[in-house]
C-alpha cells in the first residue's frame, strides 16, 4: 500500500513535472512529417520528397511526406494548423492554399496567415505558355494578336477553376487588355489533350505536365511566366518580354504551426538550406522546372502577402469562382 507521505510527495511534485516536450531531448528526437496538399506522383510531390530526403541527414531524423489532397489544398493546411507547434509537423505550402484560396473559398476554417509561420521558400517554378494546331502563333505577340482579332472568340484550358494555370492566363489577358473563353478541366492532362487535338487555342501549364508533348512537337512553347528565362529552356522568352511587369509562378515553401519555438524554426531553416545546397537536389528541382530558393521566413511571409493581394485583384476582376 502507498502511505500518506508517498501520496503527498507525489502530489507536491506533480505541478513541477517536466513537460512532455522537454522530456524528448534536443530537437529533433524522432521523425518529422511534411504534409502535402497534393496526391502522390505529381511534380509537387516529387519536389517535396526530394527536399524532405535531403533534409534528413542534416536533422539526424527522417522527414516523412504525408499526402493530404483535397479541397484545393485546404485539408492539408487545416491539418498543419491544428498540429502541435513542436517542429514535428511541417507543411509544404504553395501559392494556392497560402495566397489564393482566401479569395476563392467563402468559408475557410483556417486563415494561413495567422495559423502558420513560414520557415523559408524552397523553390519557384515558372509555368509555360503552349499552343496546338488550333493556333498558328509561333510566338507570344502572334498569339496575343490572334486573341485580339478574335474579340473574345478564343478558348484556353486550365487544370481547374482557380488553378495556377487558370490564374496565370487570366493575369496575362488582363494585363494585355484582352478577353478569351476559359474552359476548366479536372487536371492538366485532359486540358492538354484538347489543346493537342485542336479543340483549344492555348494553355498555360507546368513544365512537367507538358515536357513530353514538347519533345514530340505536339505543342509549341511560346513563353515562360517567370521574371527570367528558365535554365533548361533558355531559348524560350518570358511573357514579361512582351508584357512588361508580368510574372506568375508556382512556388513551394515550408511552414509550421504558429507558436513553434524560434530555435526549432531556425533548425528547420538551416536543414532546408543544407538540402538546397546539394547539387543533386538542385538538378532534380530544375528538371521539374523549379528554381531553388533560400528565401528565409520573413522574406517568404512577405511573398505570401504580396501574392495574396495581387491574386485577389485577378480573382475579383475575372470573376473567378470554384463552383
PDB file of C-alpha atoms in Angstrom:
ATOM      1  CA  UNK A   1       0.000   0.000   0.000  1.00  0.00           C
ATOM      2  CA  UNK A   2       1.044   3.597  -0.647  1.00  0.00           C
ATOM      3  CA  UNK A   3       1.218   5.612   2.556  1.00  0.00           C
ATOM      4  CA  UNK A   4       0.125   9.227   3.008  1.00  0.00           C
ATOM      5  CA  UNK A   5       3.716  10.533   2.856  1.00  0.00           C
ATOM      6  CA  UNK A   6       4.242   8.987  -0.585  1.00  0.00           C
ATOM      7  CA  UNK A   7       0.922  10.370  -1.864  1.00  0.00           C
ATOM      8  CA  UNK A   8       1.744  13.811  -0.503  1.00  0.00           C
ATOM      9  CA  UNK A   9       5.179  13.773  -2.151  1.00  0.00           C
ATOM     10  CA  UNK A  10       3.670  12.781  -5.481  1.00  0.00           C
ATOM     11  CA  UNK A  11       1.024  15.483  -5.270  1.00  0.00           C
ATOM     12  CA  UNK A  12       3.580  18.181  -4.436  1.00  0.00           C
ATOM     13  CA  UNK A  13       5.893  17.117  -7.243  1.00  0.00           C
ATOM     14  CA  UNK A  14       3.196  16.941  -9.941  1.00  0.00           C
ATOM     15  CA  UNK A  15       2.881  20.690 -10.622  1.00  0.00           C
ATOM     16  CA  UNK A  16       6.631  20.890 -11.206  1.00  0.00           C
ATOM     17  CA  UNK A  17       6.877  17.857 -13.513  1.00  0.00           C
ATOM     18  CA  UNK A  18       8.900  18.390 -16.684  1.00  0.00           C
ATOM     19  CA  UNK A  19       6.647  18.979 -19.724  1.00  0.00           C
ATOM     20  CA  UNK A  20       6.474  16.139 -22.233  1.00  0.00           C
ATOM     21  CA  UNK A  21       8.106  18.305 -24.904  1.00  0.00           C
ATOM     22  CA  UNK A  22      11.211  18.835 -22.761  1.00  0.00           C
ATOM     23  CA  UNK A  23      11.483  15.142 -21.983  1.00  0.00           C
ATOM     24  CA  UNK A  24      12.018  14.308 -25.668  1.00  0.00           C
ATOM     25  CA  UNK A  25      15.516  15.705 -25.645  1.00  0.00           C
ATOM     26  CA  UNK A  26      17.165  18.002 -28.190  1.00  0.00           C
ATOM     27  CA  UNK A  27      15.126  18.649 -31.327  1.00  0.00           C
ATOM     28  CA  UNK A  28      14.600  16.551 -33.341  1.00  0.00           C
ATOM     29  CA  UNK A  29      14.499  13.273 -31.440  1.00  0.00           C
ATOM     30  CA  UNK A  30      12.058  11.497 -33.771  1.00  0.00           C
ATOM     31  CA  UNK A  31      10.917  11.647 -37.417  1.00  0.00           C
ATOM     32  CA  UNK A  32       9.279  14.796 -38.760  1.00  0.00           C
ATOM     33  CA  UNK A  33       6.250  14.707 -41.035  1.00  0.00           C
ATOM     34  CA  UNK A  34       5.835  17.000 -44.032  1.00  0.00           C
ATOM     35  CA  UNK A  35       2.199  17.476 -45.053  1.00  0.00           C
ATOM     36  CA  UNK A  36       1.491  17.932 -48.748  1.00  0.00           C
ATOM     37  CA  UNK A  37      -1.759  19.125 -50.312  1.00  0.00           C
ATOM     38  CA  UNK A  38      -1.355  17.034 -53.457  1.00  0.00           C
ATOM     39  CA  UNK A  39      -1.623  13.367 -54.410  1.00  0.00           C
ATOM     40  CA  UNK A  40       1.494  11.201 -54.863  1.00  0.00           C
ATOM     41  CA  UNK A  41       3.228  11.122 -58.215  1.00  0.00           C
ATOM     42  CA  UNK A  42       2.930  14.733 -59.373  1.00  0.00           C
ATOM     43  CA  UNK A  43       5.565  17.406 -59.724  1.00  0.00           C
ATOM     44  CA  UNK A  44       4.839  18.942 -56.325  1.00  0.00           C
ATOM     45  CA  UNK A  45       5.098  15.512 -54.704  1.00  0.00           C
ATOM     46  CA  UNK A  46       8.491  14.926 -56.317  1.00  0.00           C
ATOM     47  CA  UNK A  47       9.781  18.315 -55.164  1.00  0.00           C
ATOM     48  CA  UNK A  48       8.574  17.686 -51.613  1.00  0.00           C
ATOM     49  CA  UNK A  49      10.132  14.227 -51.417  1.00  0.00           C
ATOM     50  CA  UNK A  50      13.412  15.402 -52.924  1.00  0.00           C
ATOM     51  CA  UNK A  51      13.777  18.169 -50.344  1.00  0.00           C
ATOM     52  CA  UNK A  52      12.498  16.022 -47.457  1.00  0.00           C
ATOM     53  CA  UNK A  53      15.024  13.272 -48.172  1.00  0.00           C
ATOM     54  CA  UNK A  54      17.852  15.800 -48.370  1.00  0.00           C
ATOM     55  CA  UNK A  55      16.888  17.482 -45.071  1.00  0.00           C
ATOM     56  CA  UNK A  56      17.079  14.185 -43.163  1.00  0.00           C
ATOM     57  CA  UNK A  57      20.878  13.921 -42.819  1.00  0.00           C
ATOM     58  CA  UNK A  58      21.178  17.498 -41.561  1.00  0.00           C
ATOM     59  CA  UNK A  59      18.456  16.941 -38.951  1.00  0.00           C
ATOM     60  CA  UNK A  60      19.583  13.459 -37.971  1.00  0.00           C
ATOM     61  CA  UNK A  61      15.997  12.274 -38.413  1.00  0.00           C
ATOM     62  CA  UNK A  62      13.904  11.294 -41.406  1.00  0.00           C
ATOM     63  CA  UNK A  63      11.366  13.728 -42.876  1.00  0.00           C
ATOM     64  CA  UNK A  64       8.320  11.732 -43.995  1.00  0.00           C
ATOM     65  CA  UNK A  65       5.996  13.155 -46.669  1.00  0.00           C
ATOM     66  CA  UNK A  66       2.309  12.688 -45.887  1.00  0.00           C
ATOM     67  CA  UNK A  67      -0.089  13.406 -48.776  1.00  0.00           C
ATOM     68  CA  UNK A  68      -3.343  15.132 -47.775  1.00  0.00           C
ATOM     69  CA  UNK A  69      -5.004  16.177 -51.066  1.00  0.00           C
ATOM     70  CA  UNK A  70      -8.443  17.741 -51.358  1.00  0.00           C
ATOM     71  CA  UNK A  71     -10.450  20.978 -51.082  1.00  0.00           C
ATOM     72  CA  UNK A  72      -7.931  22.976 -53.081  1.00  0.00           C
ATOM     73  CA  UNK A  73      -5.221  22.312 -50.517  1.00  0.00           C
ATOM     74  CA  UNK A  74      -7.312  23.381 -47.516  1.00  0.00           C
ATOM     75  CA  UNK A  75      -7.343  19.899 -45.943  1.00  0.00           C
ATOM     76  CA  UNK A  76      -3.569  19.773 -45.587  1.00  0.00           C
ATOM     77  CA  UNK A  77      -3.490  23.397 -44.416  1.00  0.00           C
ATOM     78  CA  UNK A  78      -6.047  22.721 -41.687  1.00  0.00           C
ATOM     79  CA  UNK A  79      -4.157  19.607 -40.558  1.00  0.00           C
ATOM     80  CA  UNK A  80      -0.900  21.535 -40.263  1.00  0.00           C
ATOM     81  CA  UNK A  81      -2.537  24.455 -38.469  1.00  0.00           C
ATOM     82  CA  UNK A  82      -4.099  22.168 -35.850  1.00  0.00           C
ATOM     83  CA  UNK A  83      -0.880  20.214 -35.205  1.00  0.00           C
ATOM     84  CA  UNK A  84       1.192  20.706 -32.067  1.00  0.00           C
ATOM     85  CA  UNK A  85       3.717  23.570 -32.568  1.00  0.00           C
ATOM     86  CA  UNK A  86       6.756  21.467 -31.724  1.00  0.00           C
ATOM     87  CA  UNK A  87       8.518  21.288 -35.104  1.00  0.00           C
ATOM     88  CA  UNK A  88       7.457  17.718 -35.834  1.00  0.00           C
ATOM     89  CA  UNK A  89       4.810  18.790 -38.351  1.00  0.00           C
ATOM     90  CA  UNK A  90       5.620  20.942 -41.382  1.00  0.00           C
ATOM     91  CA  UNK A  91       3.547  21.925 -44.399  1.00  0.00           C
ATOM     92  CA  UNK A  92       4.773  22.242 -47.964  1.00  0.00           C
ATOM     93  CA  UNK A  93       2.694  25.279 -48.876  1.00  0.00           C
ATOM     94  CA  UNK A  94       2.213  26.701 -52.343  1.00  0.00           C
ATOM     95  CA  UNK A  95       0.579  29.788 -53.777  1.00  0.00           C
ATOM     96  CA  UNK A  96      -2.914  28.246 -53.993  1.00  0.00           C
ATOM     97  CA  UNK A  97      -3.642  27.350 -50.350  1.00  0.00           C
ATOM     98  CA  UNK A  98      -1.414  30.096 -48.950  1.00  0.00           C
ATOM     99  CA  UNK A  99      -2.377  33.076 -51.112  1.00  0.00           C
ATOM    100  CA  UNK A 100      -5.267  32.372 -53.488  1.00  0.00           C
ATOM    101  CA  UNK A 101      -7.813  30.301 -51.565  1.00  0.00           C
ATOM    102  CA  UNK A 102      -8.753  33.162 -49.249  1.00  0.00           C
ATOM    103  CA  UNK A 103     -10.207  34.876 -52.336  1.00  0.00           C
ATOM    104  CA  UNK A 104     -11.840  31.740 -53.766  1.00  0.00           C
ATOM    105  CA  UNK A 105     -13.414  29.991 -50.767  1.00  0.00           C
ATOM    106  CA  UNK A 106     -16.073  31.845 -48.785  1.00  0.00           C
ATOM    107  CA  UNK A 107     -15.894  29.788 -45.598  1.00  0.00           C
ATOM    108  CA  UNK A 108     -12.293  28.789 -44.973  1.00  0.00           C
ATOM    109  CA  UNK A 109     -11.890  27.293 -41.500  1.00  0.00           C
ATOM    110  CA  UNK A 110      -8.237  28.325 -41.250  1.00  0.00           C
ATOM    111  CA  UNK A 111      -6.505  31.569 -42.179  1.00  0.00           C
ATOM    112  CA  UNK A 112      -2.985  30.502 -43.237  1.00  0.00           C
ATOM    113  CA  UNK A 113      -1.574  33.941 -42.461  1.00  0.00           C
ATOM    114  CA  UNK A 114      -2.491  33.719 -38.768  1.00  0.00           C
ATOM    115  CA  UNK A 115      -2.377  29.931 -38.244  1.00  0.00           C
ATOM    116  CA  UNK A 116       1.019  29.170 -39.795  1.00  0.00           C
ATOM    117  CA  UNK A 117       4.541  30.581 -39.682  1.00  0.00           C
ATOM    118  CA  UNK A 118       6.849  30.443 -42.736  1.00  0.00           C
ATOM    119  CA  UNK A 119      10.215  28.707 -42.447  1.00  0.00           C
ATOM    120  CA  UNK A 120      11.520  29.512 -45.921  1.00  0.00           C
ATOM    121  CA  UNK A 121      10.870  29.333 -49.652  1.00  0.00           C
ATOM    122  CA  UNK A 122      12.092  26.081 -51.236  1.00  0.00           C
ATOM    123  CA  UNK A 123      11.617  26.786 -54.941  1.00  0.00           C
ATOM    124  CA  UNK A 124       9.884  28.960 -57.511  1.00  0.00           C
ATOM    125  CA  UNK A 125       8.514  27.286 -60.661  1.00  0.00           C
ATOM    126  CA  UNK A 126       7.546  29.302 -63.750  1.00  0.00           C
ATOM    127  CA  UNK A 127       4.763  28.000 -65.986  1.00  0.00           C
ATOM    128  CA  UNK A 128       4.855  27.795 -69.767  1.00  0.00           C
ATOM    129  CA  UNK A 129       2.512  29.112 -72.471  1.00  0.00           C
ATOM    130  CA  UNK A 130       1.802  26.480 -75.149  1.00  0.00           C
ATOM    131  CA  UNK A 131      -0.333  26.298 -78.269  1.00  0.00           C
ATOM    132  CA  UNK A 132      -1.503  23.462 -80.515  1.00  0.00           C
ATOM    133  CA  UNK A 133      -2.840  23.272 -84.090  1.00  0.00           C
ATOM    134  CA  UNK A 134      -5.845  25.481 -83.258  1.00  0.00           C
ATOM    135  CA  UNK A 135      -3.439  28.417 -83.182  1.00  0.00           C
ATOM    136  CA  UNK A 136      -0.963  29.452 -85.868  1.00  0.00           C
ATOM    137  CA  UNK A 137       1.089  31.526 -83.448  1.00  0.00           C
ATOM    138  CA  UNK A 138       4.819  30.848 -83.284  1.00  0.00           C
ATOM    139  CA  UNK A 139       5.500  33.423 -80.558  1.00  0.00           C
ATOM    140  CA  UNK A 140       3.576  35.236 -77.830  1.00  0.00           C
ATOM    141  CA  UNK A 141       2.975  38.506 -79.739  1.00  0.00           C
ATOM    142  CA  UNK A 142       1.346  36.467 -82.514  1.00  0.00           C
ATOM    143  CA  UNK A 143      -0.895  34.658 -80.022  1.00  0.00           C
ATOM    144  CA  UNK A 144      -1.963  37.952 -78.449  1.00  0.00           C
ATOM    145  CA  UNK A 145      -2.718  39.310 -81.930  1.00  0.00           C
ATOM    146  CA  UNK A 146      -4.902  36.244 -82.610  1.00  0.00           C
ATOM    147  CA  UNK A 147      -6.788  36.792 -79.367  1.00  0.00           C
ATOM    148  CA  UNK A 148      -7.275  40.484 -80.119  1.00  0.00           C
ATOM    149  CA  UNK A 149      -8.559  39.800 -83.638  1.00  0.00           C
ATOM    150  CA  UNK A 150     -10.980  37.118 -82.383  1.00  0.00           C
ATOM    151  CA  UNK A 151     -12.621  39.584 -79.950  1.00  0.00           C
ATOM    152  CA  UNK A 152     -13.113  37.005 -77.255  1.00  0.00           C
ATOM    153  CA  UNK A 153     -13.871  34.067 -79.527  1.00  0.00           C
ATOM    154  CA  UNK A 154     -10.763  32.137 -78.482  1.00  0.00           C
ATOM    155  CA  UNK A 155     -10.577  29.373 -75.907  1.00  0.00           C
ATOM    156  CA  UNK A 156      -7.943  28.394 -73.371  1.00  0.00           C
ATOM    157  CA  UNK A 157      -7.789  25.464 -70.973  1.00  0.00           C
ATOM    158  CA  UNK A 158      -6.741  25.057 -67.370  1.00  0.00           C
ATOM    159  CA  UNK A 159      -6.358  22.339 -64.741  1.00  0.00           C
ATOM    160  CA  UNK A 160      -9.392  23.717 -62.859  1.00  0.00           C
ATOM    161  CA  UNK A 161     -11.128  26.921 -61.842  1.00  0.00           C
ATOM    162  CA  UNK A 162      -8.724  28.949 -59.725  1.00  0.00           C
ATOM    163  CA  UNK A 163      -5.727  26.747 -60.524  1.00  0.00           C
ATOM    164  CA  UNK A 164      -2.268  28.141 -61.240  1.00  0.00           C
ATOM    165  CA  UNK A 165      -2.815  27.616 -64.967  1.00  0.00           C
ATOM    166  CA  UNK A 166      -6.139  29.480 -64.851  1.00  0.00           C
ATOM    167  CA  UNK A 167      -4.838  32.419 -62.827  1.00  0.00           C
ATOM    168  CA  UNK A 168      -1.681  32.795 -64.902  1.00  0.00           C
ATOM    169  CA  UNK A 169      -3.734  33.011 -68.118  1.00  0.00           C
ATOM    170  CA  UNK A 170      -6.285  35.371 -66.552  1.00  0.00           C
ATOM    171  CA  UNK A 171      -3.483  37.692 -65.423  1.00  0.00           C
ATOM    172  CA  UNK A 172      -1.876  37.649 -68.875  1.00  0.00           C
ATOM    173  CA  UNK A 173      -5.173  38.531 -70.537  1.00  0.00           C
ATOM    174  CA  UNK A 174      -5.909  41.288 -68.018  1.00  0.00           C
ATOM    175  CA  UNK A 175      -2.517  42.911 -68.452  1.00  0.00           C
ATOM    176  CA  UNK A 176      -2.816  42.721 -72.242  1.00  0.00           C
ATOM    177  CA  UNK A 177      -6.360  44.123 -72.190  1.00  0.00           C
ATOM    178  CA  UNK A 178      -7.776  41.033 -73.902  1.00  0.00           C
ATOM    179  CA  UNK A 179     -10.572  38.524 -73.400  1.00  0.00           C
ATOM    180  CA  UNK A 180     -10.802  34.792 -74.105  1.00  0.00           C
ATOM    181  CA  UNK A 181     -13.123  31.967 -73.084  1.00  0.00           C
ATOM    182  CA  UNK A 182     -11.889  29.823 -70.203  1.00  0.00           C
ATOM    183  CA  UNK A 183     -12.537  26.053 -70.322  1.00  0.00           C
ATOM    184  CA  UNK A 184     -11.703  24.354 -66.977  1.00  0.00           C
ATOM    185  CA  UNK A 185     -10.839  20.662 -66.701  1.00  0.00           C
ATOM    186  CA  UNK A 186     -10.139  18.264 -63.856  1.00  0.00           C
ATOM    187  CA  UNK A 187      -6.382  18.253 -64.160  1.00  0.00           C
ATOM    188  CA  UNK A 188      -3.805  19.456 -66.648  1.00  0.00           C
ATOM    189  CA  UNK A 189      -3.636  16.236 -68.683  1.00  0.00           C
ATOM    190  CA  UNK A 190      -7.179  16.291 -70.138  1.00  0.00           C
ATOM    191  CA  UNK A 191      -6.885  20.013 -70.858  1.00  0.00           C
ATOM    192  CA  UNK A 192      -3.630  19.485 -72.739  1.00  0.00           C
ATOM    193  CA  UNK A 193      -5.219  16.632 -74.696  1.00  0.00           C
ATOM    194  CA  UNK A 194      -7.771  19.121 -76.047  1.00  0.00           C
ATOM    195  CA  UNK A 195      -5.051  21.633 -76.901  1.00  0.00           C
ATOM    196  CA  UNK A 196      -3.150  18.948 -78.831  1.00  0.00           C
ATOM    197  CA  UNK A 197      -6.379  17.863 -80.580  1.00  0.00           C
ATOM    198  CA  UNK A 198      -7.053  21.411 -81.714  1.00  0.00           C
ATOM    199  CA  UNK A 199     -10.155  21.993 -79.591  1.00  0.00           C
ATOM    200  CA  UNK A 200      -8.487  24.759 -77.544  1.00  0.00           C
ATOM    201  CA  UNK A 201      -6.185  27.559 -78.686  1.00  0.00           C
ATOM    202  CA  UNK A 202      -3.707  27.743 -75.815  1.00  0.00           C
ATOM    203  CA  UNK A 203      -2.921  26.862 -72.230  1.00  0.00           C
ATOM    204  CA  UNK A 204      -0.510  27.924 -69.500  1.00  0.00           C
ATOM    205  CA  UNK A 205       0.729  24.950 -67.506  1.00  0.00           C
ATOM    206  CA  UNK A 206       3.616  23.487 -65.512  1.00  0.00           C
ATOM    207  CA  UNK A 207       6.668  22.191 -67.326  1.00  0.00           C
ATOM    208  CA  UNK A 208       6.454  18.580 -66.015  1.00  0.00           C
ATOM    209  CA  UNK A 209       2.901  18.223 -67.323  1.00  0.00           C
ATOM    210  CA  UNK A 210       3.886  19.251 -70.841  1.00  0.00           C
ATOM    211  CA  UNK A 211       7.530  18.245 -71.353  1.00  0.00           C
ATOM    212  CA  UNK A 212       6.697  15.013 -73.234  1.00  0.00           C
ATOM    213  CA  UNK A 213       4.369  16.865 -75.606  1.00  0.00           C
ATOM    214  CA  UNK A 214       7.052  19.458 -76.317  1.00  0.00           C
ATOM    215  CA  UNK A 215       9.626  16.758 -77.001  1.00  0.00           C
ATOM    216  CA  UNK A 216       7.262  15.131 -79.514  1.00  0.00           C
ATOM    217  CA  UNK A 217       6.442  18.521 -81.087  1.00  0.00           C
ATOM    218  CA  UNK A 218       2.760  18.028 -80.285  1.00  0.00           C
ATOM    219  CA  UNK A 219       2.698  21.537 -78.799  1.00  0.00           C
ATOM    220  CA  UNK A 220       4.637  24.757 -79.428  1.00  0.00           C
ATOM    221  CA  UNK A 221       6.131  26.629 -76.450  1.00  0.00           C
ATOM    222  CA  UNK A 222       5.758  30.397 -76.739  1.00  0.00           C
ATOM    223  CA  UNK A 223       6.858  31.880 -73.410  1.00  0.00           C
ATOM    224  CA  UNK A 224       7.544  31.187 -69.737  1.00  0.00           C
ATOM    225  CA  UNK A 225       5.843  33.063 -66.929  1.00  0.00           C
ATOM    226  CA  UNK A 226       8.735  33.825 -64.569  1.00  0.00           C
ATOM    227  CA  UNK A 227      10.748  37.039 -64.464  1.00  0.00           C
ATOM    228  CA  UNK A 228      13.720  35.322 -66.128  1.00  0.00           C
ATOM    229  CA  UNK A 229      14.195  32.634 -68.766  1.00  0.00           C
ATOM    230  CA  UNK A 230      14.322  29.057 -67.483  1.00  0.00           C
ATOM    231  CA  UNK A 231      17.685  27.334 -67.116  1.00  0.00           C
ATOM    232  CA  UNK A 232      16.544  24.290 -69.082  1.00  0.00           C
ATOM    233  CA  UNK A 233      14.706  26.325 -71.780  1.00  0.00           C
ATOM    234  CA  UNK A 234      17.000  29.296 -72.378  1.00  0.00           C
ATOM    235  CA  UNK A 235      15.676  29.963 -75.908  1.00  0.00           C
ATOM    236  CA  UNK A 236      12.078  30.474 -74.743  1.00  0.00           C
ATOM    237  CA  UNK A 237      11.379  34.134 -73.868  1.00  0.00           C
ATOM    238  CA  UNK A 238       9.421  35.310 -70.848  1.00  0.00           C
ATOM    239  CA  UNK A 239       5.912  36.718 -71.037  1.00  0.00           C
ATOM    240  CA  UNK A 240       7.397  39.847 -69.436  1.00  0.00           C
ATOM    241  CA  UNK A 241       9.477  40.441 -72.580  1.00  0.00           C
ATOM    242  CA  UNK A 242       6.151  41.100 -74.316  1.00  0.00           C
ATOM    243  CA  UNK A 243       4.024  42.281 -71.368  1.00  0.00           C
ATOM    244  CA  UNK A 244       6.366  44.210 -69.004  1.00  0.00           C
ATOM    245  CA  UNK A 245       5.830  43.501 -65.324  1.00  0.00           C
ATOM    246  CA  UNK A 246       4.102  40.154 -65.833  1.00  0.00           C
ATOM    247  CA  UNK A 247       5.007  37.283 -63.505  1.00  0.00           C
ATOM    248  CA  UNK A 248       3.086  34.198 -62.419  1.00  0.00           C
ATOM    249  CA  UNK A 249       4.816  31.247 -60.812  1.00  0.00           C
ATOM    250  CA  UNK A 250       4.017  28.195 -58.734  1.00  0.00           C
ATOM    251  CA  UNK A 251       6.135  28.389 -55.591  1.00  0.00           C
ATOM    252  CA  UNK A 252       6.760  25.926 -52.757  1.00  0.00           C
ATOM    253  CA  UNK A 253       7.788  26.687 -49.202  1.00  0.00           C
ATOM    254  CA  UNK A 254       7.913  25.220 -45.700  1.00  0.00           C
ATOM    255  CA  UNK A 255       5.600  26.370 -42.903  1.00  0.00           C
ATOM    256  CA  UNK A 256       4.926  25.242 -39.324  1.00  0.00           C
ATOM    257  CA  UNK A 257       2.057  25.794 -36.851  1.00  0.00           C
ATOM    258  CA  UNK A 258       2.070  29.218 -35.216  1.00  0.00           C
ATOM    259  CA  UNK A 259       3.802  29.166 -31.863  1.00  0.00           C
ATOM    260  CA  UNK A 260       6.657  26.884 -32.904  1.00  0.00           C
ATOM    261  CA  UNK A 261       9.763  27.972 -30.910  1.00  0.00           C
ATOM    262  CA  UNK A 262      12.284  30.154 -32.735  1.00  0.00           C
ATOM    263  CA  UNK A 263      15.248  27.765 -32.190  1.00  0.00           C
ATOM    264  CA  UNK A 264      13.279  24.943 -33.808  1.00  0.00           C
ATOM    265  CA  UNK A 265      12.315  27.121 -36.774  1.00  0.00           C
ATOM    266  CA  UNK A 266      15.954  28.126 -37.180  1.00  0.00           C
ATOM    267  CA  UNK A 267      16.979  24.454 -37.115  1.00  0.00           C
ATOM    268  CA  UNK A 268      14.469  23.580 -39.839  1.00  0.00           C
ATOM    269  CA  UNK A 269      15.551  26.528 -41.997  1.00  0.00           C
ATOM    270  CA  UNK A 270      19.206  25.506 -41.685  1.00  0.00           C
ATOM    271  CA  UNK A 271      18.309  21.974 -42.789  1.00  0.00           C
ATOM    272  CA  UNK A 272      16.367  23.393 -45.735  1.00  0.00           C
ATOM    273  CA  UNK A 273      19.364  25.463 -46.815  1.00  0.00           C
ATOM    274  CA  UNK A 274      21.668  22.460 -46.484  1.00  0.00           C
ATOM    275  CA  UNK A 275      19.315  20.456 -48.712  1.00  0.00           C
ATOM    276  CA  UNK A 276      19.202  23.184 -51.357  1.00  0.00           C
ATOM    277  CA  UNK A 277      22.989  23.399 -51.441  1.00  0.00           C
ATOM    278  CA  UNK A 278      23.125  19.775 -52.609  1.00  0.00           C
ATOM    279  CA  UNK A 279      23.957  19.645 -56.344  1.00  0.00           C
ATOM    280  CA  UNK A 280      21.757  16.604 -56.936  1.00  0.00           C
ATOM    281  CA  UNK A 281      18.781  18.298 -55.270  1.00  0.00           C
ATOM    282  CA  UNK A 282      19.307  21.390 -57.405  1.00  0.00           C
ATOM    283  CA  UNK A 283      19.447  19.248 -60.554  1.00  0.00           C
ATOM    284  CA  UNK A 284      16.227  17.425 -59.693  1.00  0.00           C
ATOM    285  CA  UNK A 285      14.354  20.628 -58.917  1.00  0.00           C
ATOM    286  CA  UNK A 286      15.475  22.253 -62.153  1.00  0.00           C
ATOM    287  CA  UNK A 287      14.451  19.138 -64.092  1.00  0.00           C
ATOM    288  CA  UNK A 288      10.956  19.815 -62.715  1.00  0.00           C
ATOM    289  CA  UNK A 289      11.147  23.404 -63.928  1.00  0.00           C
ATOM    290  CA  UNK A 290      11.687  24.768 -60.403  1.00  0.00           C
ATOM    291  CA  UNK A 291      14.421  27.172 -59.385  1.00  0.00           C
ATOM    292  CA  UNK A 292      15.798  26.577 -55.851  1.00  0.00           C
ATOM    293  CA  UNK A 293      15.500  29.416 -53.339  1.00  0.00           C
ATOM    294  CA  UNK A 294      16.922  30.200 -49.906  1.00  0.00           C
ATOM    295  CA  UNK A 295      14.445  32.964 -49.004  1.00  0.00           C
ATOM    296  CA  UNK A 296      14.049  32.957 -45.215  1.00  0.00           C
ATOM    297  CA  UNK A 297      10.853  33.022 -43.186  1.00  0.00           C
ATOM    298  CA  UNK A 298      10.496  36.790 -43.168  1.00  0.00           C
ATOM    299  CA  UNK A 299      11.008  37.040 -46.917  1.00  0.00           C
ATOM    300  CA  UNK A 300       8.649  34.131 -47.529  1.00  0.00           C
ATOM    301  CA  UNK A 301       5.966  35.821 -45.406  1.00  0.00           C
ATOM    302  CA  UNK A 302       6.289  38.980 -47.498  1.00  0.00           C
ATOM    303  CA  UNK A 303       5.952  36.930 -50.689  1.00  0.00           C
ATOM    304  CA  UNK A 304       2.765  35.283 -49.384  1.00  0.00           C
ATOM    305  CA  UNK A 305       1.208  38.663 -48.526  1.00  0.00           C
ATOM    306  CA  UNK A 306       2.151  40.169 -51.890  1.00  0.00           C
ATOM    307  CA  UNK A 307       0.746  37.163 -53.771  1.00  0.00           C
ATOM    308  CA  UNK A 308      -2.467  37.272 -51.728  1.00  0.00           C
ATOM    309  CA  UNK A 309      -3.093  40.894 -52.676  1.00  0.00           C
ATOM    310  CA  UNK A 310      -2.317  40.554 -56.388  1.00  0.00           C
ATOM    311  CA  UNK A 311      -4.330  37.368 -56.903  1.00  0.00           C
ATOM    312  CA  UNK A 312      -7.301  38.813 -55.009  1.00  0.00           C
ATOM    313  CA  UNK A 313      -7.406  41.520 -57.676  1.00  0.00           C
ATOM    314  CA  UNK A 314      -7.176  38.988 -60.515  1.00  0.00           C
ATOM    315  CA  UNK A 315      -9.891  36.787 -58.989  1.00  0.00           C
ATOM    316  CA  UNK A 316     -12.206  39.763 -58.494  1.00  0.00           C
ATOM    317  CA  UNK A 317     -11.704  41.332 -61.910  1.00  0.00           C
ATOM    318  CA  UNK A 318     -12.003  37.997 -63.740  1.00  0.00           C
ATOM    319  CA  UNK A 319     -14.959  36.868 -61.584  1.00  0.00           C
ATOM    320  CA  UNK A 320     -13.224  33.535 -60.890  1.00  0.00           C
ATOM    321  CA  UNK A 321     -15.104  31.037 -58.727  1.00  0.00           C
ATOM    322  CA  UNK A 322     -14.581  27.439 -57.600  1.00  0.00           C
ATOM    323  CA  UNK A 323     -18.091  26.266 -58.460  1.00  0.00           C
TER     324      UNK A 323
END
